[in-house]
Coordinates of C-alpha atoms in Angstrom, one line a residue:
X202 CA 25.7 67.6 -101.2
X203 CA 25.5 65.2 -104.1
X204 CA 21.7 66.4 -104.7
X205 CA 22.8 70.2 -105.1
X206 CA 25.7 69.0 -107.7
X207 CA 23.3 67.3 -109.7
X208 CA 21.0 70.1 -109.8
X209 CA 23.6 72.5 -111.2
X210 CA 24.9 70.1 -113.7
X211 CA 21.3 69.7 -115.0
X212 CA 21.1 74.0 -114.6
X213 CA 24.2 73.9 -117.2
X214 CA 22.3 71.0 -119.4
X215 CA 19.3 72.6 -119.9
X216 CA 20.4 75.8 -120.3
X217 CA 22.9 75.0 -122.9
X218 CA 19.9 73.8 -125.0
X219 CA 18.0 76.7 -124.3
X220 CA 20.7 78.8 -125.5
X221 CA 21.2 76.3 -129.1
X222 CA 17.6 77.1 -129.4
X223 CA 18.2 81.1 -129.1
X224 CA 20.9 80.8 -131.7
X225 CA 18.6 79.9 -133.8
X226 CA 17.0 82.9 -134.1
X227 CA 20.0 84.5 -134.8
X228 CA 19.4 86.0 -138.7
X229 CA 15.6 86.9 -138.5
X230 CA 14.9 88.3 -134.4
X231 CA 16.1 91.8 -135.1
X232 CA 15.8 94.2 -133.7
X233 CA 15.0 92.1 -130.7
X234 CA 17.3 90.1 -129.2
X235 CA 17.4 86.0 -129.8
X236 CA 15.8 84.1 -126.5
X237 CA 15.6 80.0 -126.0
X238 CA 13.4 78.4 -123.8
X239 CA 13.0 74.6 -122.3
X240 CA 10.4 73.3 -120.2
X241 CA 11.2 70.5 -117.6
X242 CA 9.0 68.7 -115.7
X243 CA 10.3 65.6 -112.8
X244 CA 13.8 65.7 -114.8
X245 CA 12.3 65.7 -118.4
X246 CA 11.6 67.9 -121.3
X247 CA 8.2 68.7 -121.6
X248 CA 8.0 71.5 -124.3
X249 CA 10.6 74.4 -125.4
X250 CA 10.6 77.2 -128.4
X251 CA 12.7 80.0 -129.3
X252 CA 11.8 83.8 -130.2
X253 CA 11.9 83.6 -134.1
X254 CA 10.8 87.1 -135.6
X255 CA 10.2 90.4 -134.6
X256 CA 6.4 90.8 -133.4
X257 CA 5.9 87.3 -132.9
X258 CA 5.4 85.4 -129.8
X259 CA 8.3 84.9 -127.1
X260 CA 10.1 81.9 -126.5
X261 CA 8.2 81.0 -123.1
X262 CA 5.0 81.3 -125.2
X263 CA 6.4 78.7 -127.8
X264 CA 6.9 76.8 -125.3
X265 CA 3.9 76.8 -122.9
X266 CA 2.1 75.6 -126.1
X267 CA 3.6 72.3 -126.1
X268 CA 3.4 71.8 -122.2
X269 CA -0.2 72.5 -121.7
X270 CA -1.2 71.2 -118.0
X271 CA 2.3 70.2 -117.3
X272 CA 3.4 73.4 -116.8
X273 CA 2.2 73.1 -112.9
X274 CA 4.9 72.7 -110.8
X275 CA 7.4 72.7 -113.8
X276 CA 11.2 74.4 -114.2
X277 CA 11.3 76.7 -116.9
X278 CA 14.7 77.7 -118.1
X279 CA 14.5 80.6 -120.3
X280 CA 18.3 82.5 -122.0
X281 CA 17.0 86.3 -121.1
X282 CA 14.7 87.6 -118.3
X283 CA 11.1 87.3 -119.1
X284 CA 9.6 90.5 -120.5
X285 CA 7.5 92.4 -117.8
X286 CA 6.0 94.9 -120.2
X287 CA 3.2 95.1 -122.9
X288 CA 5.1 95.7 -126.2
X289 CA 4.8 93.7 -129.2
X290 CA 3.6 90.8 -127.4
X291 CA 2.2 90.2 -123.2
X292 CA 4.3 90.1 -120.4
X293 CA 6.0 86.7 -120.3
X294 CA 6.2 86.8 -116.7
X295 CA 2.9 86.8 -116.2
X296 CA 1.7 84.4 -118.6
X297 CA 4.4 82.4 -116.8
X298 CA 3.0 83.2 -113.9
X299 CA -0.8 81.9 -115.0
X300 CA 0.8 78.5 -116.5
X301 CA 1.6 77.3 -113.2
X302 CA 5.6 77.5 -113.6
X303 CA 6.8 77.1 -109.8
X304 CA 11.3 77.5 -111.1
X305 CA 12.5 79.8 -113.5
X306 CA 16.2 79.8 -114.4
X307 CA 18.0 82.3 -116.6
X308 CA 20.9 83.0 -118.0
X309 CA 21.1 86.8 -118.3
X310 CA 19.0 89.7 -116.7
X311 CA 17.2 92.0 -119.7
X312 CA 19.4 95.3 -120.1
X313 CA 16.1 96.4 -122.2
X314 CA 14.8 99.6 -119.3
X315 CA 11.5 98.1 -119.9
X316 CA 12.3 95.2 -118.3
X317 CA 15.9 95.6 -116.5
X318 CA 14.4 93.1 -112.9
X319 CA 11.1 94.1 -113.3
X320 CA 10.5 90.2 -115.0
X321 CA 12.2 88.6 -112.0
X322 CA 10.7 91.2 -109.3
X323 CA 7.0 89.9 -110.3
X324 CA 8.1 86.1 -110.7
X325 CA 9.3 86.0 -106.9
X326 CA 6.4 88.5 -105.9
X327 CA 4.1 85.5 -106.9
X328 CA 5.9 82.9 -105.5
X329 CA 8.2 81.6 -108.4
X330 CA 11.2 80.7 -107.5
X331 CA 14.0 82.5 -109.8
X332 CA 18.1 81.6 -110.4
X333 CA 19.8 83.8 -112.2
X334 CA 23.2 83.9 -113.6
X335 CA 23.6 80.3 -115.1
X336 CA 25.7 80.5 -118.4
X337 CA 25.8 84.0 -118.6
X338 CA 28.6 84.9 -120.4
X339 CA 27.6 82.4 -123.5
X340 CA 24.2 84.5 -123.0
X341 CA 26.3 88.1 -122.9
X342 CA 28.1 86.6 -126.3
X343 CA 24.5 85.2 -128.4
X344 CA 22.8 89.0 -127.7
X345 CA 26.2 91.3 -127.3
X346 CA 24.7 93.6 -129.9
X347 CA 21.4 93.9 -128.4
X348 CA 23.2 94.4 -125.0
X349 CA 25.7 97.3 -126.3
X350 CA 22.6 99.5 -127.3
X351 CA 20.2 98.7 -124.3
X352 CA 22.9 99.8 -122.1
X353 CA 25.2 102.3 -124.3
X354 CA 22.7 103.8 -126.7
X355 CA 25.7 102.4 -129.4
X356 CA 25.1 99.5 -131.9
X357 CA 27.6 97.0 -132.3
X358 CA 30.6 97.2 -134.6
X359 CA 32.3 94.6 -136.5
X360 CA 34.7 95.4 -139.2
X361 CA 35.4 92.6 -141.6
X362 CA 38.7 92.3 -143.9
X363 CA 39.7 90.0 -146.5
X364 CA 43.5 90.3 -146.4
X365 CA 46.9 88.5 -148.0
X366 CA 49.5 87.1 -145.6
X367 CA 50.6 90.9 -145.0
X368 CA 47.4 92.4 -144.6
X369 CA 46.9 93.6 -147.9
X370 CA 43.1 94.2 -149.3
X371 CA 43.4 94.7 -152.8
X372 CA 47.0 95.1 -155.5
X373 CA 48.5 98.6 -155.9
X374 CA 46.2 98.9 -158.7
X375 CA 42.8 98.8 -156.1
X376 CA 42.2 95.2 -157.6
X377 CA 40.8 93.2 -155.0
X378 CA 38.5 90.4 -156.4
X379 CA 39.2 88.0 -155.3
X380 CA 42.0 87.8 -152.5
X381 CA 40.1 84.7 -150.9
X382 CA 38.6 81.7 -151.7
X383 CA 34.9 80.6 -152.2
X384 CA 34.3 79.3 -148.9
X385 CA 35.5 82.6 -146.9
X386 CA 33.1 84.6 -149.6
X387 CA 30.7 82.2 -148.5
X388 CA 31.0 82.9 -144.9
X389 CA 30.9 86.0 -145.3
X390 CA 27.1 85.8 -146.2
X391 CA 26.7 84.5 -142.9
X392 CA 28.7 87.0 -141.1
X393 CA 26.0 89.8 -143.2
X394 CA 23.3 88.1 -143.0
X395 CA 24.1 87.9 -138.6
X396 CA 24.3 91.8 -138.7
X397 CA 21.0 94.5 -139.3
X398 CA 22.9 96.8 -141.0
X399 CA 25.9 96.5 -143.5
X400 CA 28.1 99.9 -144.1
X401 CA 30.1 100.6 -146.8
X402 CA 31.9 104.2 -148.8
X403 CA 31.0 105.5 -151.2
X404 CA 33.9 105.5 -153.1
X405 CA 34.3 101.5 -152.2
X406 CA 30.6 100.6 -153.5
X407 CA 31.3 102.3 -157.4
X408 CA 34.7 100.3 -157.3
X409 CA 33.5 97.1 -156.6
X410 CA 29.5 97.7 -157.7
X411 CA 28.9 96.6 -154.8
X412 CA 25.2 95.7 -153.6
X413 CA 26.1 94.5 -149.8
X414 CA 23.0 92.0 -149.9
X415 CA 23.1 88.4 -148.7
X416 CA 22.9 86.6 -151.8
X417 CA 23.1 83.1 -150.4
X418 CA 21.1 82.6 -147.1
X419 CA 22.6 80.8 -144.0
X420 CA 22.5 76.7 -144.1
X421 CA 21.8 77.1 -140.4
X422 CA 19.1 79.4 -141.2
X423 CA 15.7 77.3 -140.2
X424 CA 13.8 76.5 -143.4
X425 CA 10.7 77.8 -141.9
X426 CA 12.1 80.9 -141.5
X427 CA 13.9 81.5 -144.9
X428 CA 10.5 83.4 -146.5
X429 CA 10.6 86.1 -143.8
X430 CA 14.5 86.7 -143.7
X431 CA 14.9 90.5 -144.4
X432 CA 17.8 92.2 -145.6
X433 CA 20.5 94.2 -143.7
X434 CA 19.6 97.7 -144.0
X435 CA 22.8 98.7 -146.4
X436 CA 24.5 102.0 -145.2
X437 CA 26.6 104.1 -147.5
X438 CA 29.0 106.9 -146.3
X439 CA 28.8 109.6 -149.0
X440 CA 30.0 113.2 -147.7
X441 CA 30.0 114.3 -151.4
X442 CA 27.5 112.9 -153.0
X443 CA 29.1 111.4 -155.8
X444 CA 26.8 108.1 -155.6
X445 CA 25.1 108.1 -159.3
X446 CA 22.0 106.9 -159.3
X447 CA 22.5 104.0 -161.6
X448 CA 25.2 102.6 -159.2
X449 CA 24.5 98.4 -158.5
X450 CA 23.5 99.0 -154.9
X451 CA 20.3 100.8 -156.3
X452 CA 18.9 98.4 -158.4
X453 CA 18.2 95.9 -155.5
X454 CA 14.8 96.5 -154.0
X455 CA 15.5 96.4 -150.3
X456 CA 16.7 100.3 -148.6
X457 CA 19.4 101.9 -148.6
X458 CA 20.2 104.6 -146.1
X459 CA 23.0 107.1 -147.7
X460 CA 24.7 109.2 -144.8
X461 CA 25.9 112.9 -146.8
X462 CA 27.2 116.3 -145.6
X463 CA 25.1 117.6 -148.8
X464 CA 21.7 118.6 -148.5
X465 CA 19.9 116.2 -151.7
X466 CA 16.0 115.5 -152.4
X467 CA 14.8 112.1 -152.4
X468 CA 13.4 110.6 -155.1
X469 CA 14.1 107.4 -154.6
X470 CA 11.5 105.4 -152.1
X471 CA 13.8 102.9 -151.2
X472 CA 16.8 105.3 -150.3
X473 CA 17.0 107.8 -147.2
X474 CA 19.6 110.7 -147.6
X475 CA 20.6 111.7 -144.2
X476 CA 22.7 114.4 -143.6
X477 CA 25.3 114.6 -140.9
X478 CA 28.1 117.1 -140.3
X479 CA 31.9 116.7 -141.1
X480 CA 34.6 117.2 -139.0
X481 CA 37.3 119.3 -138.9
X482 CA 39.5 117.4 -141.5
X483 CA 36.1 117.2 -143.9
X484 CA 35.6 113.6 -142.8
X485 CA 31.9 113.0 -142.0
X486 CA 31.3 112.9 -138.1
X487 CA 31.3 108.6 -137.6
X488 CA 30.1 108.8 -133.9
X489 CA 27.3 111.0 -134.8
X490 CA 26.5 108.4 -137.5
X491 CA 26.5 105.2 -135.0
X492 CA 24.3 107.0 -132.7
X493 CA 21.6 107.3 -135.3
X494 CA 22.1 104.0 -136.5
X495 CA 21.5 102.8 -132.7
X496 CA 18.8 105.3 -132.6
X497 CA 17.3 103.6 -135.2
X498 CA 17.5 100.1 -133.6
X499 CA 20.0 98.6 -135.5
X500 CA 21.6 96.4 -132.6
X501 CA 24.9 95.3 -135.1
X502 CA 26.9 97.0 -137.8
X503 CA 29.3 95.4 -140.1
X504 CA 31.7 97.6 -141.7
X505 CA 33.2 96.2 -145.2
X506 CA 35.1 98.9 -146.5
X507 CA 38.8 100.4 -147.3
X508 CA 41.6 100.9 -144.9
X509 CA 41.2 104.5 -144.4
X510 CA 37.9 103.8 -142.8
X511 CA 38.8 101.0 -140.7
X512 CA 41.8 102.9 -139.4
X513 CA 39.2 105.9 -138.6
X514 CA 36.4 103.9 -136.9
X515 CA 39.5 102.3 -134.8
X516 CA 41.3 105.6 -133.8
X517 CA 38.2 107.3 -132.7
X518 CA 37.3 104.1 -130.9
X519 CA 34.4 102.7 -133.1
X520 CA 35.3 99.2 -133.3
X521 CA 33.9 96.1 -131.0
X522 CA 35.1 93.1 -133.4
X523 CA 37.2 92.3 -136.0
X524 CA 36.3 89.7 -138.6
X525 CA 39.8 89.0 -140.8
X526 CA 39.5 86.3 -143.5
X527 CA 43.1 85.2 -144.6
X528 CA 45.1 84.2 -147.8
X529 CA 47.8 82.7 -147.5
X530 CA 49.1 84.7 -150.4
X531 CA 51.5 88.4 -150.3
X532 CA 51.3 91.5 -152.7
X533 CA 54.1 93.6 -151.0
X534 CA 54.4 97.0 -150.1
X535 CA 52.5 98.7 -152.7
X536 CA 49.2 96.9 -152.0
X537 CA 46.9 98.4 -150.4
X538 CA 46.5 97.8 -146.7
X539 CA 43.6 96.7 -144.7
X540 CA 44.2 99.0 -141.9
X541 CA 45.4 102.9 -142.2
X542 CA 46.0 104.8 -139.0
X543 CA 45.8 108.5 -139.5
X544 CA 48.8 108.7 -137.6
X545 CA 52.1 106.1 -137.1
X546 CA 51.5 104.3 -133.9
X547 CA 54.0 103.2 -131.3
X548 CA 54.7 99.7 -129.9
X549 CA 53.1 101.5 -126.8
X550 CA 50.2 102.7 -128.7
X551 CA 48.8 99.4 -130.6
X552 CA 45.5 98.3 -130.5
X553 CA 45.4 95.7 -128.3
X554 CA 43.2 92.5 -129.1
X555 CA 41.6 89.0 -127.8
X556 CA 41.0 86.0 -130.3
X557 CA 37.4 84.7 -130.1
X558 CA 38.1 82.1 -133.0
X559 CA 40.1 81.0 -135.5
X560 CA 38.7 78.5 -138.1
X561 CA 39.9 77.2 -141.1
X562 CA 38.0 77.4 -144.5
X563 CA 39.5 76.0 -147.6
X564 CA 42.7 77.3 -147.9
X565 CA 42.3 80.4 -146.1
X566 CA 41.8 81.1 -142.4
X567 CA 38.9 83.3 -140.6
X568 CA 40.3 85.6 -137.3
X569 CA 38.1 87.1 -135.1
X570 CA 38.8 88.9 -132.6
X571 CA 37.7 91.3 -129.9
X572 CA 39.0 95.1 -129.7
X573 CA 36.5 95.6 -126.6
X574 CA 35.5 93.3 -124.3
X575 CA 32.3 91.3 -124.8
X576 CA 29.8 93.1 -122.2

């Protein structure tokens, strides 16, 4: 009995530092999703890695390079099924297979329909032994987004506000710059830099000139992996076209795709004009648009925009995650707020949300909070 206990309190061990290695692929995996892996061998470490870019080799294959002959016989504990398919990179299973690895543990199955049990079919076809399951809710969180489109076909949503005391975004004048302190705009960075796409309006882009780039990159960011950080791909809802070309978000060399109901020629390299239908109330159709995004492999979307569109994406059931950042500061009625329903709601009718975290920066507080359920 006491053997068992230990085993599954060194099950939770490892894989917790599996899973801090996974996180640290966090800004720079896209669009795959971020994977740890640690090698142990008679109760010791003997090698681990973590999938760092896009096209680049798999955690277990990090890791087998440090184990060498020691893989024999050895537990591997890896945060996402080994991959059983020729994409990018081998199969991991079977280079797993090959090393000698005699355990495999895992946090979380691969909703990818590539993989999806075929990794853990072919481990226990050739004899490894394969435990599934252990911390797989902290493994659901790390790769949510990547999870919501393997099994939805829908990329994540997140919809980020930097509001007063009352939930006010800007004065009644539109002035919003700047409601919150330097650390929150700081976070912020992180909370782009996290996401593959950043969306924005039109309308919100010329008032702020806006360019929706990371400008300072993550101190958690690994410093071998700050040259090949990409940008978010930065979204713009524009059913009119009214975008000039000499806006701020052009001058940055990294893309731009501009969703439009009008049909416009590009002659910009860097910027796709796609054109999507609008509704009946001559909004542009927002479901249509997130299922081209996720067509597109964007895994995660944050939305930093006005209260019109928040409200929308939330009414027509858009929204996975909200990100408030908090002043402890009121503008009153007249403000502007960071939320508009289309229609008044009643106490029966609210949107109904769980805390994830709450953490203080400087003098103002970040929220975030779930509108759906982590997966």
């Amino acid at each position: 009995m006491m053997k068992t206990k230990v085993l599954a309190q060194d099950n939770l061990y490892w894989m917790k530092k599996a899973l801090r290695l996974a996180a640290k692929g966090q800004y720079t995996t896209r669009p795959n999703p971020c994977v740890g892996c640690v090698i142990v061998k008679d109760g010791q470490e003997v090698g681990s890695g973590w999938h760092q870019c896009a096209g680049e080799p798999h955690a277990e294959v990090y890791a087998l390079q440090e184990v060498g002959e020691l893989a024999q016989g050895a537990t591997c504990y890896v945060t996402l099924e080994p991959c059983a398919h020729h994409g990018r990179t081998p199969p991991c299973c079977q280079v797993l297979v090959k090393a000698g690895i005699q355990h495999v543990v895992i946090a979380n199955e691969d909703p990818n329909p590539f993989v999806n049990g075929k990794g853990v079919e072919y481990l226990k076809a050739n004899g490894v032994e394969v435990l599934s399951g252990i911390l797989a809710e902290e493994g659901k969180k790390l790769n949510r987004a990547f999870f919501k489109r393997m099994r939805e076909g829908k990329s994540w949503v997140t919809l980020k506000l930097g509001t007063t005391l009352d939930g006010k975004i800007a004065d009644f004048k539109g002035d919003s710059q700047w409601i919150t302190g330097h650390l929150a705009r700081q976070d912020v960075q992180k909370l782009r830099a996290r996401h593959d796409a950043v969306l924005s309006t039109a309308r919100t882009v010329m008032k702020d000139e806006a360019r929706l780039t990371v400008r300072t990159l993550p101190d958690d960011l690994p410093e071998s992996l700050k040259s090949r950080f990409k940008q978010p791909l930065r979204v713009i809802l524009d059913r009119k076209a009214l975008l000039p070309k000499e806006a701020a978000i052009f001058k940055e060399e990294h893309p731009v795709l501009v969703y439009t109901a009008k049909s416009l020629s590009k002659d910009n390299q860097l910027v796709d004009y796609q054109w999507v239908p609008t509704l009946s109330d001559q909004t542009l159709d927002l479901p249509a648009i997130f299922n081209d995004l996720a067509q597109r492999e964007i895994n995660s979307v944050l939305v930093e925009a006005g209260g019109v569109l928040g409200g929308a994406l939330l009414n027509q059931g858009l929204v996975d995650e909200i990100v408030i950042y908090m002043a402890p500061s009121l503008l009153g009625q007249q403000a502007q707020s960071g939320i508009v329903f289309p229609e008044a709601l009643s106490l029966s009718q609210r949107y109904q949300l769980q805390f994830d975290e709450v953490q203080t920066l400087g003098s103002d507080i970040k929220i975030a909070a779930y509108y759906k359920e982590v997966l």
